Structures are given as structure tokens and as C-alpha cells.
């Protein structure tokens, strides 16, 4: 039994065959999906999906790329969406200085605001960081609880960053990019994650595993990630499933 703690089944890439994608994943052992909102529209759609499928839970968040367009009305809507019982997390939120689609200052303000909401509602954070590790850590340390409830999604960085993330109490997840031929370094770093902080995620439709590289990713492929983690952490596939499922259930309060 597996929990895909981060996928975007609401995206257009799944419009034509969403139900078969979910069925294929369930056949592969995925019991629950956390459909992560990355915009207001996406968060609404996540909730819709969650209401249609028992196995789907939703998170509400706005990607840092969209930080420039935020108004107070956005937050009124966010608060309204958060009232839904199937919303179990805030995300994805964070900083993205790779493309800088929104001004860094606006991204920081938006991220801080979501940290406050997560504290107020006692909901875990699903954190996105791309090329912004320093600021992400600083903002979390300054504004977060101790320990911080949440996960550093699609972890990218070095041992030092991993150390800081763990120190803050966060969980860590890798996507199927851990299976890439050229991800040797990342696989080395992954060895430093204690089992009780590890989560599985696909980030589908993005980052299909090596075997399907370049194609659309889907939650059924999460077994490729499980297998590579089993290999590098030197524990059985069953154990990877068991601990990551326990971790996800506890963090996201999934019954
Ligand atoms: Ni994502």
C-alpha cells in the first residue's frame, strides 16, 4: 500500500483518461492520492476530485510563480476552500527563483502568509523550493513552528540543506527524478534521510521515471521510485511502502 503524497491529477494532461489513471495506480498499489493545488483554480479542482473519489485528498495552495497576482480576495477564497473536510494540507507553496515568474519579494510575502495559515489551521505545509534554498530555510525558521509540520517536496539540494530541513522537523520527499540515470548525486544525498521522515510522491504529470522519461508521469509509476529507494536505502520494497505510508498518514492525518 502506497500513498502518492503529491500529484496533479487536475491538470489538463489527465483530462481524457483521469479515471483510468487512478485505476492503474490503484492496481499498482496506490491507496491514497494527495492532489496538490498549485493555483486557486487548481485547488478548487483538487477539492472537486477529492469529492468524487474516496482515495483522493486535496491540498490548497498557490505556487510562487503566481505570487504577483495575489489580492486580499485570493485569501478570502483560500480560507473558504480550507473549510472543506478533504483538504489535508497547505500547498504547494514556497519559493521559485529559477524562472522568477513572480517577483522574489512577492513570493516571500505569499509564502510567509501561507505559513501563518498553516499554523493557524494546524495543517502541514507542502513546500516547493527551486533555486531558493537559502530564503526558503530562513523564512521557515523565522515564521514556522518548531518543529515545522510539513514536507520539502521534490527535494533538491546538498547534504547541508538536507540537514537543515531535517533539523527543522520537516519530512522529505523525492520524485521519480531519483530514478534518472544522471541522478547519482541525489541518490547519494537520499541515503541521509531517516526512514521516519521519508514520503513518496510522483508530482505527476511531471518528472516521469527513467523507464518512461520524457512521457507524461502518472501515479502508477511511483513503484519505480519505491524500488530505487529500496535499493539505495537497503530495505525491502515492502518496508519502504510501510514506513512511507505510516509517515504520510501521520503527517496528513489520514485515517
Ligand atoms: Ni507539484
Coordinates of N, CA and C and ligand atoms in Angstrom, one line a residue:
X1 N 0.8 -1.2 0.0 CA 0.0 0.0 0.0 C 0.9 1.3 0.0
X2 N 0.6 2.1 -1.0 CA 1.4 3.3 -1.2 C 0.5 4.6 -1.1
X3 N 1.0 5.7 -0.6 CA 0.4 7.0 -0.7 C 1.2 7.9 -1.6
X4 N 0.6 8.3 -2.7 CA 1.3 9.3 -3.6 C 0.9 10.7 -3.0
X5 N 1.9 11.2 -2.3 CA 1.6 12.4 -1.5 C 1.7 13.7 -2.3
X6 N 1.9 13.6 -3.6 CA 2.0 14.8 -4.4 C 1.7 14.5 -5.9
X7 N 0.5 14.8 -6.3 CA 0.2 14.6 -7.8 C -0.7 15.7 -8.2
X8 N -0.8 15.9 -9.5 CA -1.7 17.0 -10.0 C -2.6 16.4 -11.1
X9 N -3.5 15.6 -10.6 CA -4.5 14.9 -11.5 C -5.5 15.8 -12.1
X10 N -5.5 17.0 -11.5 CA -6.5 18.0 -12.0 C -5.9 18.7 -13.3
X11 N -4.7 18.5 -13.6 CA -4.1 19.1 -14.8 C -4.7 18.5 -16.1
X12 N -4.7 19.4 -17.1 CA -5.2 19.0 -18.5 C -4.6 17.7 -19.0
X13 N -3.4 17.4 -18.7 CA -2.8 16.2 -19.2 C -3.6 15.0 -18.9
X14 N -4.4 15.1 -17.8 CA -5.2 13.9 -17.4 C -6.7 14.0 -17.8
X15 N -7.0 15.0 -18.6 CA -8.4 15.3 -18.8 C -9.1 14.1 -19.5
X16 N -8.4 13.5 -20.5 CA -9.0 12.5 -21.3 C -9.1 11.1 -20.6
X17 N -8.2 10.8 -19.6 CA -8.2 9.5 -19.1 C -8.0 9.4 -17.6
X18 N -8.5 10.5 -16.9 CA -8.2 10.6 -15.4 C -8.7 9.4 -14.7
X19 N -9.8 8.8 -15.0 CA -10.3 7.7 -14.2 C -9.5 6.4 -14.4
X20 N -9.0 6.2 -15.6 CA -8.1 5.1 -15.9 C -6.8 5.3 -15.2
X21 N -6.3 6.5 -15.2 CA -5.0 6.8 -14.5 C -5.1 6.4 -13.0
X22 N -6.3 6.8 -12.4 CA -6.5 6.5 -11.0 C -6.6 4.9 -10.8
X23 N -7.3 4.3 -11.7 CA -7.4 2.8 -11.6 C -6.1 2.1 -11.8
X24 N -5.3 2.5 -12.7 CA -4.0 1.9 -12.9 C -3.1 2.1 -11.7
X25 N -3.2 3.2 -11.1 CA -2.4 3.5 -9.9 C -2.9 2.6 -8.7
X26 N -4.2 2.4 -8.6 CA -4.7 1.6 -7.5 C -4.3 0.2 -7.7
X27 N -4.3 -0.3 -9.0 CA -3.8 -1.6 -9.3 C -2.3 -1.8 -8.9
X28 N -1.6 -0.7 -9.1 CA -0.1 -0.8 -8.7 C 0.1 -0.6 -7.2
X29 N -0.9 -0.4 -6.5 CA -0.8 -0.4 -5.0 C -1.0 0.9 -4.4
X30 N -1.4 1.9 -5.2 CA -1.6 3.3 -4.6 C -3.0 3.3 -3.9
X31 N -3.0 3.5 -2.6 CA -4.3 3.5 -1.9 C -4.8 4.9 -1.8
X32 N -4.0 5.9 -1.6 CA -4.4 7.3 -1.5 C -3.6 8.2 -2.4
X33 N -4.2 9.3 -2.8 CA -3.5 10.3 -3.6 C -3.7 11.7 -2.9
X34 N -2.7 12.4 -2.8 CA -2.9 13.8 -2.4 C -2.8 14.7 -3.6
X35 N -3.9 15.2 -4.0 CA -3.9 16.1 -5.2 C -3.6 17.5 -4.8
X36 N -2.4 18.0 -5.2 CA -1.9 19.2 -4.7 C -2.3 20.4 -5.6
X37 N -2.9 21.4 -4.9 CA -3.4 22.6 -5.6 C -2.2 23.5 -5.8
X38 N -2.1 24.1 -7.0 CA -1.0 25.0 -7.3 C -1.5 26.3 -7.7
X39 N -2.8 26.5 -7.7 CA -3.4 27.8 -8.0 C -4.8 27.8 -7.4
X40 N -5.5 28.9 -7.4 CA -6.8 28.8 -6.9 C -7.7 27.9 -7.6
X41 N -7.6 28.0 -9.0 CA -8.4 27.1 -9.9 C -8.0 25.6 -9.6
X42 N -6.7 25.4 -9.5 CA -6.2 24.0 -9.2 C -6.7 23.5 -7.9
X43 N -6.7 24.4 -6.9 CA -7.1 24.0 -5.6 C -8.6 23.6 -5.6
X44 N -9.4 24.4 -6.3 CA -10.8 24.1 -6.4 C -11.0 22.8 -7.1
X45 N -10.3 22.6 -8.2 CA -10.4 21.3 -8.9 C -9.9 20.1 -8.1
X46 N -8.9 20.3 -7.2 CA -8.4 19.3 -6.3 C -9.6 18.8 -5.4
X47 N -10.3 19.8 -4.9 CA -11.4 19.5 -3.9 C -12.5 18.8 -4.7
X48 N -12.7 19.2 -5.9 CA -13.7 18.5 -6.7 C -13.4 17.0 -6.9
X49 N -12.1 16.8 -7.3 CA -11.6 15.4 -7.5 C -11.8 14.6 -6.2
X50 N -11.4 15.3 -5.1 CA -11.5 14.6 -3.8 C -12.9 14.2 -3.4
X51 N -13.8 15.1 -3.8 CA -15.2 14.8 -3.5 C -15.8 13.6 -4.4
X52 N -15.1 13.4 -5.6 CA -15.6 12.4 -6.5 C -14.9 11.0 -6.1
X53 N -13.7 11.0 -5.5 CA -13.0 9.8 -5.3 C -12.6 9.7 -3.8
X54 N -13.0 8.6 -3.2 CA -12.7 8.3 -1.8 C -11.2 8.3 -1.6
X55 N -10.4 7.9 -2.6 CA -9.0 7.7 -2.4 C -8.2 9.0 -2.6
X56 N -8.9 10.1 -3.0 CA -8.2 11.3 -3.3 C -8.4 12.4 -2.1
X57 N -7.3 12.9 -1.7 CA -7.4 14.1 -0.7 C -6.9 15.3 -1.5
X58 N -7.2 16.5 -0.9 CA -6.8 17.7 -1.6 C -5.9 18.6 -0.7
X59 N -5.1 19.4 -1.4 CA -4.4 20.5 -0.6 C -4.7 21.8 -1.3
X60 N -4.6 22.8 -0.6 CA -4.9 24.2 -1.1 C -3.7 25.0 -1.0
X61 N -3.3 25.6 -2.2 CA -2.1 26.4 -2.2 C -2.0 27.2 -3.5
X62 N -1.0 28.1 -3.5 CA -0.7 28.9 -4.7 C 0.8 28.8 -4.9
X63 N 1.1 28.4 -6.1 CA 2.5 28.3 -6.5 C 3.2 29.7 -6.5
X64 N 4.5 29.7 -6.1 CA 5.2 31.0 -6.0 C 5.2 31.7 -7.4
X65 N 5.1 31.0 -8.5 CA 5.0 31.6 -9.8 C 3.9 32.6 -9.9
X66 N 2.8 32.4 -9.2 CA 1.6 33.2 -9.3 C 1.6 34.3 -8.3
X67 N 2.7 34.5 -7.5 CA 2.6 35.5 -6.4 C 2.3 36.9 -6.8
X68 N 2.6 37.3 -8.0 CA 2.4 38.7 -8.4 C 0.9 39.0 -8.5
X69 N 0.1 38.0 -8.7 CA -1.3 38.3 -9.0 C -2.2 38.2 -7.7
X70 N -1.6 38.1 -6.6 CA -2.4 37.8 -5.4 C -3.1 39.1 -4.8
X71 N -4.3 39.0 -4.4 CA -5.0 40.1 -3.7 C -5.6 39.6 -2.4
X72 N -6.2 40.5 -1.7 CA -6.9 40.0 -0.4 C -8.0 39.0 -0.7
X73 N -8.7 39.3 -1.9 CA -9.8 38.4 -2.3 C -9.3 36.9 -2.4
X74 N -8.0 36.8 -2.9 CA -7.5 35.5 -3.1 C -7.5 34.7 -1.7
X75 N -7.2 35.4 -0.7 CA -7.1 34.8 0.6 C -8.5 34.5 1.2
X76 N -9.5 35.3 0.9 CA -10.9 35.0 1.3 C -11.3 33.7 0.7
X77 N -10.9 33.5 -0.6 CA -11.2 32.3 -1.3 C -10.4 31.1 -0.7
X78 N -9.2 31.3 -0.4 CA -8.3 30.3 0.2 C -9.0 29.8 1.5
X79 N -9.3 30.7 2.3 CA -9.9 30.4 3.6 C -11.2 29.6 3.4
X80 N -12.0 30.0 2.4 CA -13.2 29.3 2.1 C -13.0 27.8 1.7
X81 N -12.0 27.7 0.8 CA -11.7 26.3 0.3 C -11.1 25.5 1.5
X82 N -10.4 26.1 2.4 CA -9.8 25.3 3.5 C -10.9 24.7 4.5
X83 N -12.1 25.2 4.3 CA -13.2 24.6 5.2 C -13.6 23.2 4.8
X84 N -13.2 22.8 3.5 CA -13.6 21.5 3.0 C -12.9 20.4 3.8
X85 N -13.7 19.4 4.2 CA -13.1 18.3 5.1 C -12.0 17.5 4.4
X86 N -12.0 17.4 3.1 CA -11.0 16.6 2.4 C -9.7 17.4 2.2
X87 N -9.6 18.6 2.6 CA -8.4 19.4 2.5 C -7.5 19.0 3.7
X88 N -6.3 18.4 3.4 CA -5.5 18.0 4.5 C -4.1 18.7 4.5
X89 N -3.9 19.6 3.6 CA -2.6 20.3 3.7 C -2.6 21.6 2.9
X90 N -1.6 22.4 3.2 CA -1.4 23.7 2.5 C -0.3 23.5 1.5
X91 N -0.6 23.7 0.2 CA 0.5 23.6 -0.7 C -0.1 23.4 -2.1
X92 N 0.8 23.6 -3.2 CA 2.2 23.8 -2.8 C 2.5 25.3 -2.8
X93 N 3.3 25.6 -1.8 CA 3.7 27.0 -1.6 C 5.2 27.0 -1.3
X94 N 5.8 28.2 -1.5 CA 7.3 28.2 -1.3 C 7.9 29.3 -2.2
X95 N 9.1 29.0 -2.7 CA 9.8 30.0 -3.5 C 10.4 29.3 -4.7
X96 N 10.3 30.1 -5.9 CA 10.9 29.6 -7.1 C 11.7 30.7 -7.8
X97 N 13.0 30.7 -7.6 CA 13.8 31.7 -8.2 C 14.5 31.3 -9.5
X98 N 14.0 30.1 -10.0 CA 14.6 29.5 -11.2 C 14.1 30.3 -12.4
X99 N 12.8 30.4 -12.5 CA 12.2 31.2 -13.6 C 11.9 32.6 -13.3
X100 N 11.8 32.8 -12.0 CA 11.3 34.1 -11.4 C 10.1 34.7 -12.2
X101 N 9.1 33.8 -12.3 CA 7.9 34.3 -12.9 C 7.1 35.3 -12.1
X102 N 7.4 35.4 -10.8 CA 6.9 36.5 -9.9 C 8.1 37.0 -9.2
X103 N 7.9 38.3 -8.7 CA 9.0 39.0 -8.0 C 9.3 38.2 -6.7
X104 N 10.6 38.1 -6.4 CA 11.0 37.4 -5.2 C 10.4 37.9 -4.0
X105 N 10.2 39.2 -3.8 CA 9.6 39.8 -2.6 C 8.2 39.4 -2.5
X106 N 7.5 39.4 -3.6 CA 6.0 39.0 -3.5 C 6.0 37.5 -3.2
X107 N 6.9 36.7 -3.7 CA 6.9 35.3 -3.4 C 7.1 35.0 -1.9
X108 N 8.0 35.8 -1.3 CA 8.3 35.7 0.1 C 7.1 36.1 1.0
X109 N 6.5 37.1 0.6 CA 5.3 37.6 1.3 C 4.2 36.5 1.3
X110 N 4.0 36.0 0.1 CA 2.9 34.9 -0.1 C 3.3 33.7 0.7
X111 N 4.5 33.3 0.7 CA 5.0 32.1 1.4 C 4.7 32.3 2.9
X112 N 5.2 33.4 3.4 CA 5.0 33.7 4.8 C 3.5 33.7 5.2
X113 N 2.7 34.2 4.4 CA 1.3 34.3 4.7 C 0.7 32.8 4.8
X114 N 1.2 32.0 3.9 CA 0.7 30.6 3.9 C 1.2 29.8 5.1
X115 N 2.4 30.2 5.6 CA 3.0 29.6 6.8 C 2.1 29.9 8.0
X116 N 1.6 31.2 8.0 CA 0.7 31.6 9.1 C -0.6 30.9 9.0
X117 N -1.1 30.7 7.8 CA -2.4 29.9 7.7 C -2.2 28.5 8.2
X118 N -1.1 27.9 7.8 CA -0.8 26.5 8.2 C -0.7 26.4 9.7
X119 N -0.1 27.4 10.4 CA 0.0 27.4 11.8 C -1.4 27.5 12.5
X120 N -2.2 28.5 11.9 CA -3.5 28.8 12.5 C -4.4 27.6 12.4
X121 N -4.3 26.8 11.2 CA -5.2 25.7 11.0 C -4.6 24.4 11.3
X122 N -3.3 24.4 11.8 CA -2.6 23.2 12.1 C -2.6 22.2 10.9
X123 N -2.3 22.7 9.8 CA -2.3 21.9 8.6 C -0.8 21.8 8.1
X124 N -0.3 20.7 7.6 CA 1.0 20.6 7.2 C 1.3 21.3 5.9
X125 N 2.5 21.8 5.7 CA 2.9 22.6 4.5 C 3.5 21.6 3.5
X126 N 3.1 21.8 2.2 CA 3.8 21.1 1.1 C 4.7 22.2 0.4
X127 N 6.0 22.1 0.6 CA 6.9 23.2 0.3 C 7.6 22.9 -1.1
X128 N 7.5 23.9 -1.9 CA 8.2 23.9 -3.2 C 9.4 24.9 -3.1
X129 N 10.6 24.4 -3.4 CA 11.8 25.2 -3.4 C 12.6 25.0 -4.7
X130 N 12.8 26.0 -5.5 CA 13.7 25.8 -6.6 C 14.6 27.0 -6.7
X131 N 15.9 26.7 -6.6 CA 16.9 27.7 -6.6 C 16.7 28.8 -5.6
X132 N 16.1 28.4 -4.4 CA 15.8 29.4 -3.4 C 16.0 28.9 -2.0
X133 N 16.9 27.9 -1.9 CA 17.0 27.2 -0.6 C 17.3 28.1 0.6
X134 N 18.2 29.1 0.4 CA 18.6 29.9 1.5 C 17.4 30.7 2.1
X135 N 16.7 31.3 1.2 CA 15.5 32.1 1.6 C 14.4 31.2 2.1
X136 N 14.2 30.0 1.5 CA 13.2 29.1 2.0 C 13.5 28.7 3.4
X137 N 14.7 28.3 3.7 CA 15.1 27.9 5.1 C 14.9 29.1 6.0
X138 N 15.4 30.3 5.6 CA 15.3 31.5 6.5 C 13.9 31.8 6.9
X139 N 13.0 31.8 5.9 CA 11.6 32.1 6.1 C 10.9 31.1 7.0
X140 N 11.2 29.8 6.8 CA 10.6 28.8 7.6 C 11.1 28.9 9.0
X141 N 12.4 29.1 9.2 CA 13.0 29.2 10.6 C 12.4 30.4 11.3
X142 N 12.2 31.5 10.6 CA 11.7 32.7 11.2 C 10.2 32.6 11.5
X143 N 9.4 32.0 10.7 CA 8.0 32.1 10.8 C 7.3 30.8 11.2
X144 N 8.1 29.7 11.0 CA 7.4 28.4 11.3 C 7.4 28.0 12.7
X145 N 6.7 26.9 13.0 CA 6.6 26.4 14.4 C 7.9 25.5 14.5
X146 N 8.2 25.1 15.7 CA 9.3 24.2 16.0 C 8.8 22.9 16.7
X147 N 8.9 21.8 16.1 CA 9.3 21.5 14.7 C 8.2 22.0 13.7
X148 N 8.6 22.1 12.5 CA 7.6 22.5 11.4 C 6.9 21.3 10.9
X149 N 5.6 21.4 10.8 CA 4.7 20.4 10.2 C 4.8 20.5 8.7
X150 N 5.3 19.5 8.0 CA 5.3 19.7 6.5 C 6.3 18.8 5.8
X151 N 6.4 19.0 4.5 CA 7.3 18.2 3.7 C 8.0 19.1 2.7
X152 N 9.3 18.9 2.5 CA 10.1 19.5 1.5 C 9.9 18.6 0.3
X153 N 9.1 19.1 -0.6 CA 8.7 18.3 -1.8 C 9.8 18.3 -2.9
X154 N 9.9 17.2 -3.6 CA 10.9 17.2 -4.7 C 12.2 17.7 -4.3
X155 N 12.8 17.1 -3.2 CA 14.0 17.7 -2.6 C 15.1 17.8 -3.6
X156 N 15.7 19.0 -3.7 CA 16.9 19.2 -4.5 C 17.8 20.0 -3.6
X157 N 19.0 19.6 -3.5 CA 20.0 20.4 -2.7 C 21.1 19.4 -2.2
X158 N 21.9 20.0 -1.4 CA 23.1 19.2 -0.9 C 22.8 18.6 0.5
X159 N 23.8 18.0 1.1 CA 23.7 17.4 2.4 C 23.4 18.5 3.5
X160 N 24.0 19.6 3.3 CA 23.8 20.7 4.2 C 22.3 21.1 4.3
X161 N 21.8 21.3 3.1 CA 20.3 21.7 3.1 C 19.5 20.6 3.7
X162 N 19.8 19.3 3.4 CA 19.1 18.2 3.9 C 19.1 18.2 5.4
X163 N 20.3 18.5 6.0 CA 20.5 18.6 7.4 C 19.6 19.7 8.0
X164 N 19.5 20.8 7.4 CA 18.7 21.9 7.9 C 17.2 21.6 7.9
X165 N 16.8 21.0 6.8 CA 15.4 20.6 6.6 C 15.0 19.6 7.6
X166 N 15.9 18.6 7.9 CA 15.6 17.6 8.9 C 15.5 18.2 10.3
X167 N 16.5 19.1 10.5 CA 16.6 19.8 11.8 C 15.4 20.6 12.2
X168 N 14.7 21.2 11.1 CA 13.5 21.9 11.3 C 12.3 21.0 11.6
X169 N 12.5 19.7 11.4 CA 11.4 18.8 11.7 C 10.6 18.4 10.5
X170 N 11.0 18.9 9.3 CA 10.3 18.6 8.1 C 10.5 17.1 7.6
X171 N 9.5 16.6 6.9 CA 9.6 15.4 6.1 C 10.3 15.7 4.8
X172 N 10.8 14.7 4.1 CA 11.4 14.9 2.8 C 10.8 13.9 1.8
X173 N 10.6 14.5 0.6 CA 10.2 13.5 -0.5 C 11.0 13.8 -1.8
X174 N 11.2 12.7 -2.4 CA 11.9 12.8 -3.8 C 10.8 12.4 -4.8
X175 N 10.9 12.9 -6.0 CA 10.0 12.4 -7.0 C 10.8 11.3 -7.8
X176 N 10.2 10.9 -8.9 CA 10.8 9.9 -9.8 C 12.1 10.4 -10.4
X177 N 12.4 11.7 -10.2 CA 13.7 12.1 -10.7 C 14.9 11.4 -10.1
X178 N 14.6 10.8 -8.9 CA 15.6 10.0 -8.2 C 16.0 8.7 -9.1
X179 N 15.2 8.4 -10.0 CA 15.5 7.2 -10.8 C 16.3 7.6 -12.1
X180 N 16.5 8.8 -12.3 CA 17.2 9.3 -13.5 C 18.6 8.7 -13.5
X181 N 19.1 8.4 -14.7 CA 20.5 7.9 -14.9 C 21.5 8.9 -14.3
X182 N 21.2 10.2 -14.5 CA 22.2 11.2 -14.1 C 21.9 11.7 -12.7
X183 N 21.1 11.0 -11.9 CA 20.8 11.5 -10.5 C 21.6 10.8 -9.4
X184 N 22.8 10.4 -9.8 CA 23.7 9.7 -8.9 C 23.9 10.4 -7.6
X185 N 24.2 11.7 -7.8 CA 24.5 12.6 -6.6 C 23.3 12.7 -5.7
X186 N 22.1 12.9 -6.3 CA 20.9 13.0 -5.5 C 20.6 11.6 -4.7
X187 N 20.9 10.5 -5.4 CA 20.7 9.2 -4.7 C 21.7 9.1 -3.5
X188 N 22.9 9.6 -3.6 CA 23.8 9.7 -2.5 C 23.2 10.5 -1.4
X189 N 22.7 11.6 -1.7 CA 22.1 12.5 -0.7 C 20.9 11.9 0.0
X190 N 20.1 11.1 -0.8 CA 18.9 10.5 -0.3 C 19.2 9.5 0.8
X191 N 20.4 9.0 0.8 CA 20.8 8.0 1.8 C 20.8 8.6 3.2
X192 N 20.8 10.0 3.3 CA 20.8 10.6 4.5 C 19.5 10.9 5.1
X193 N 18.4 10.5 4.5 CA 17.1 10.7 5.0 C 16.6 9.6 5.9
X194 N 16.4 9.9 7.2 CA 15.9 8.8 8.1 C 14.6 8.3 7.6
X195 N 14.3 7.0 7.7 CA 13.1 6.3 7.2 C 11.8 7.0 7.8
X196 N 11.9 7.5 9.0 CA 10.7 8.0 9.6 C 10.4 9.4 9.1
X197 N 11.2 9.9 8.2 CA 10.9 11.2 7.6 C 10.6 11.2 6.1
X198 N 10.6 10.0 5.6 CA 10.5 9.8 4.1 C 9.1 9.7 3.6
X199 N 8.8 10.4 2.5 CA 7.5 10.2 1.9 C 7.7 9.9 0.4
X200 N 6.7 9.3 -0.3 CA 6.7 9.0 -1.7 C 5.8 10.0 -2.4
X201 N 6.2 10.4 -3.6 CA 5.4 11.3 -4.4 C 5.8 11.2 -5.9
X202 N 4.9 11.5 -6.8 CA 5.2 11.4 -8.2 C 5.4 12.8 -8.8
X203 N 4.6 13.8 -8.3 CA 4.5 15.1 -8.9 C 3.9 15.0 -10.4
X204 N 3.2 13.9 -10.6 CA 2.6 13.7 -11.9 C 1.7 14.9 -12.3
X205 N 1.7 15.3 -13.5 CA 2.3 14.7 -14.7 C 3.8 15.0 -15.0
X206 N 4.5 15.6 -14.0 CA 5.9 15.9 -14.3 C 6.8 14.8 -13.9
X207 N 8.0 14.8 -14.4 CA 9.1 14.0 -14.0 C 8.9 12.5 -14.0
X208 N 8.5 12.0 -15.2 CA 8.3 10.5 -15.3 C 9.7 9.8 -15.0
X209 N 9.6 8.6 -14.4 CA 10.8 7.9 -14.1 C 11.6 7.5 -15.4
X210 N 12.9 7.2 -15.1 CA 13.8 6.8 -16.2 C 13.2 6.0 -17.3
X211 N 12.5 4.9 -16.9 CA 11.9 4.0 -17.8 C 10.9 4.6 -18.8
X212 N 10.3 5.8 -18.4 CA 9.3 6.5 -19.2 C 9.7 7.9 -19.4
X213 N 11.0 8.2 -19.3 CA 11.5 9.5 -19.4 C 11.0 10.3 -20.6
X214 N 10.5 11.5 -20.3 CA 10.0 12.4 -21.4 C 8.5 12.2 -21.6
X215 N 7.9 11.1 -21.1 CA 6.5 10.9 -21.2 C 5.8 11.6 -20.1
X216 N 4.4 11.5 -20.1 CA 3.7 12.0 -19.0 C 3.9 11.1 -17.8
X217 N 4.1 11.7 -16.7 CA 4.2 10.8 -15.5 C 2.8 10.5 -14.9
X218 N 2.6 9.4 -14.3 CA 1.3 9.1 -13.6 C 1.6 8.3 -12.3
X219 N 0.6 8.4 -11.4 CA 0.9 7.8 -10.1 C 1.3 6.4 -10.1
X220 N 0.8 5.6 -11.1 CA 1.2 4.2 -11.1 C 2.7 4.0 -11.2
X221 N 3.4 4.9 -11.7 CA 4.9 4.8 -11.8 C 5.6 5.0 -10.5
X222 N 4.9 5.3 -9.5 CA 5.5 5.5 -8.2 C 6.3 4.3 -7.7
X223 N 5.9 3.1 -8.2 CA 6.6 1.9 -7.9 C 8.1 1.9 -8.3
X224 N 8.4 2.7 -9.3 CA 9.8 2.9 -9.8 C 10.6 3.6 -8.7
X225 N 9.9 4.6 -8.1 CA 10.6 5.4 -7.1 C 10.8 4.5 -5.8
X226 N 9.7 3.7 -5.5 CA 9.8 2.8 -4.3 C 11.0 1.9 -4.5
X227 N 11.1 1.3 -5.7 CA 12.2 0.4 -6.0 C 13.6 1.0 -5.9
X228 N 13.8 2.2 -6.4 CA 15.1 2.8 -6.3 C 15.4 3.1 -4.8
X229 N 14.4 3.6 -4.1 CA 14.6 3.9 -2.7 C 15.0 2.6 -1.9
X230 N 14.3 1.5 -2.2 CA 14.6 0.2 -1.6 C 16.1 -0.2 -1.8
X231 N 16.5 0.1 -3.0 CA 17.9 -0.3 -3.4 C 18.9 0.6 -2.6
X232 N 18.7 1.9 -2.7 CA 19.7 2.8 -2.1 C 19.7 2.8 -0.6
X233 N 18.5 2.6 0.0 CA 18.4 2.6 1.5 C 18.6 1.2 2.1
X234 N 18.7 0.3 1.1 CA 18.9 -1.1 1.5 C 17.9 -1.7 2.5
X235 N 16.6 -1.4 2.2 CA 15.5 -2.0 2.9 C 14.5 -2.5 1.9
X236 N 13.7 -3.5 2.3 CA 12.8 -4.1 1.3 C 11.8 -3.1 0.8
X237 N 11.2 -3.5 -0.4 CA 10.2 -2.7 -1.0 C 9.0 -2.6 -0.1
X238 N 8.7 -3.7 0.6 CA 7.5 -3.7 1.5 C 7.7 -2.7 2.6
X239 N 9.0 -2.7 3.1 CA 9.3 -1.8 4.2 C 9.2 -0.3 3.8
X240 N 9.7 0.0 2.6 CA 9.5 1.4 2.0 C 8.0 1.7 2.0
X241 N 7.2 0.9 1.5 CA 5.8 1.1 1.4 C 5.2 1.4 2.8
X242 N 5.6 0.5 3.7 CA 5.0 0.5 5.1 C 5.4 1.8 5.8
X243 N 6.7 2.1 5.8 CA 7.1 3.3 6.6 C 6.6 4.6 5.9
X244 N 6.6 4.7 4.6 CA 6.2 5.9 4.0 C 4.7 6.1 4.1
X245 N 4.0 5.0 4.1 CA 2.5 5.1 4.3 C 2.2 5.6 5.7
X246 N 2.9 5.0 6.7 CA 2.7 5.4 8.1 C 3.0 6.9 8.3
X247 N 4.2 7.3 7.7 CA 4.6 8.7 7.8 C 3.5 9.6 7.2
X248 N 3.1 9.3 6.0 CA 2.1 10.1 5.3 C 0.8 10.2 6.1
X249 N 0.4 9.0 6.6 CA -0.9 9.0 7.4 C -0.8 9.9 8.6
X250 N 0.4 9.9 9.3 CA 0.6 10.6 10.5 C 0.7 12.1 10.2
X251 N 1.5 12.5 9.2 CA 1.7 13.9 8.9 C 0.4 14.5 8.4
X252 N -0.3 13.8 7.5 CA -1.5 14.4 6.9 C -2.8 14.0 7.6
X253 N -2.7 13.3 8.7 CA -3.8 12.9 9.5 C -4.9 12.2 8.6
X254 N -4.4 11.2 7.9 CA -5.2 10.4 7.1 C -5.7 9.2 7.9
X255 N -7.0 8.9 8.1 CA -7.4 7.9 9.0 C -7.0 6.5 8.4
Ligands
LIG1 NI1 3.9 19.8 -7.8

